[in-house]
Coordinates of C-alpha atoms in Angstrom, one line a residue:
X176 CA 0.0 0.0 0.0
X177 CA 1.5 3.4 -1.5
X178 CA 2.2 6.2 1.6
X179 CA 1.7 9.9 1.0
X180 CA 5.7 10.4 1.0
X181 CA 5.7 8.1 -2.4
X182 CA 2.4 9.1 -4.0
X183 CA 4.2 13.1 -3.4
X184 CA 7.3 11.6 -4.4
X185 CA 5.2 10.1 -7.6
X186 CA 3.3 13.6 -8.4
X187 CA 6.2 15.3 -8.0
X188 CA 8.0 13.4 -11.0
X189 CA 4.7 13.4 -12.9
X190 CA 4.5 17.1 -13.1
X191 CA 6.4 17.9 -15.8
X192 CA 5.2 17.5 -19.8
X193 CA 7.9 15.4 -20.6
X194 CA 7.6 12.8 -17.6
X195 CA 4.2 12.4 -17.9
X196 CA 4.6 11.7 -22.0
X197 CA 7.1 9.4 -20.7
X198 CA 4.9 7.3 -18.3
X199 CA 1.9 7.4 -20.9
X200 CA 4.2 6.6 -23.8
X201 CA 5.4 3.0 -21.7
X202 CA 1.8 2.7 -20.4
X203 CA 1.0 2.7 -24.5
X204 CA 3.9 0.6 -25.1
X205 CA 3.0 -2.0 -21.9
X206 CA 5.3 -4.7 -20.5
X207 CA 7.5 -5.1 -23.4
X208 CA 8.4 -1.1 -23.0
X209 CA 10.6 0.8 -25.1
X210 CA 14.4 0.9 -26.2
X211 CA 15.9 4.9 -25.1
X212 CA 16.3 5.8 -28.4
X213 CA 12.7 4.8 -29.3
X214 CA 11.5 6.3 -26.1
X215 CA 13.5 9.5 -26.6
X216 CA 11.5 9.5 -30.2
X217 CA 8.3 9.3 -29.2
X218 CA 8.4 12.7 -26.6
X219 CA 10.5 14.6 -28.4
X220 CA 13.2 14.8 -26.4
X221 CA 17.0 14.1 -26.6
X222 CA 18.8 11.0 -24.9
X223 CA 20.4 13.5 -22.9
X224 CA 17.1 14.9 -21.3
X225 CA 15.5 11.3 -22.2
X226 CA 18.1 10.3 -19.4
X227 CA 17.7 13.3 -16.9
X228 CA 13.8 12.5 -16.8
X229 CA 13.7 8.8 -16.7
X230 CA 16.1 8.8 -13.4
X231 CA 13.4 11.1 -11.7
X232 CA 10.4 8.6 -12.7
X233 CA 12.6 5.8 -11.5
X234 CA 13.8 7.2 -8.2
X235 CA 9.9 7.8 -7.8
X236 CA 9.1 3.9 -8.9
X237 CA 7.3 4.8 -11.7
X238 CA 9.5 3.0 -14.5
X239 CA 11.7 0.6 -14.5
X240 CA 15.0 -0.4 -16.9
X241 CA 16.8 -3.6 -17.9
X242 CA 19.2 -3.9 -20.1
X243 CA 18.8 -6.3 -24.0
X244 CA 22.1 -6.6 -25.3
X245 CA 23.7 -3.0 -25.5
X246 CA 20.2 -1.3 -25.7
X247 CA 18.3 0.1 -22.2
X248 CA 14.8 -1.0 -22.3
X249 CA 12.2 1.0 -20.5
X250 CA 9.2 0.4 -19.2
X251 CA 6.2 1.5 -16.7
X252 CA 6.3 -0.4 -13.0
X253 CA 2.7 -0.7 -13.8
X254 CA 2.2 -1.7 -9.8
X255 CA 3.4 1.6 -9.1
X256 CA 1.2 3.0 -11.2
X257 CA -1.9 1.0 -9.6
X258 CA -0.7 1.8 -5.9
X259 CA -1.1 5.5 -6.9
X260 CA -4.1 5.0 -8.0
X261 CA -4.9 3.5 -5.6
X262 CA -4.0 5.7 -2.7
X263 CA -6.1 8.4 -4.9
X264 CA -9.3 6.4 -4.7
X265 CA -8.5 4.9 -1.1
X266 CA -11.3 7.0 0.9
X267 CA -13.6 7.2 -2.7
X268 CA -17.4 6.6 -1.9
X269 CA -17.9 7.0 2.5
X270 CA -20.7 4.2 1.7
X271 CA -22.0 5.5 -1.6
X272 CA -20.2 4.2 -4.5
X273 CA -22.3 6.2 -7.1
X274 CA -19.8 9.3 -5.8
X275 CA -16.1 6.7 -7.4
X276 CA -18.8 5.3 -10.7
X277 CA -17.2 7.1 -13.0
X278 CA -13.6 6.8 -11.8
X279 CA -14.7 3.1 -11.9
X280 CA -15.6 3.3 -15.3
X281 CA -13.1 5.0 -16.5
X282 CA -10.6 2.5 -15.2
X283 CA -12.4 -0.4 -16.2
X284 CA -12.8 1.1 -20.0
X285 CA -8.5 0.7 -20.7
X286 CA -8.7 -3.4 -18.8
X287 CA -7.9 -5.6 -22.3
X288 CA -8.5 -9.4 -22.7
X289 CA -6.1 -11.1 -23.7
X290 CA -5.1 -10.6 -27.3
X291 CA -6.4 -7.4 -27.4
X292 CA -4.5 -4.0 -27.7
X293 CA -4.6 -1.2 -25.0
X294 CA -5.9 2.5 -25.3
X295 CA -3.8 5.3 -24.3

């Protein structure tokens, strides 16, 4: 269960543009994730700043890296990611769950079976 000192630490690294395009473009991506240079590509930013804001959205637990050969693979910790959510929704209803229906919704829209593709 996430604590307020991580989901602050999490919200911190999310707000900026370029960390949140990060996080969204490995959510897109899912488990496989993204090589740098791919990653880099798809926000629009250098593998110089690519490298400055992945280290912030990892020291937060957001993404995660492993290494394939001589490439860095990224990808969302997509537990992370749930624990945040999570911790937002934590106190959501007090007994009436009309009040978290479309948060509910909303979360259960981007769920896939298997073989289908996920919506960013």
């Amino acid at each position: 269960m996430m604590e307020e000192r991580q989901a602050v630490a999490a919200f911190a690294a999310l707000g900026q543009e370029h960390r949140l395009r990060i996080v969204r473009a490995l959510v897109t991506a899912g488990p496989d994730g993204l090589t740098a240079g791919a990653l880099a590509g798809a926000v629009g930013v250098s593998g110089t700043n690519l490298s400055f804001h992945v280290k912030e959205l990892s020291h937060a637990g957001l993404i995660q890296s492993r290494r394939d050969g001589r490439s860095i693979i990224y990808s969302a910790t997509f537990l992370s990611l749930a624990d945040l959510i999570e911790f937002l929704l934590r106190d959501c209803c007090q007994g009436r769950p009309e009040v978290c229906a479309p948060a509910v919704a909303a979360l259960t829209s981007c769920l896939c079976t298997p073989g289908e593709t996920a919506h960013a």
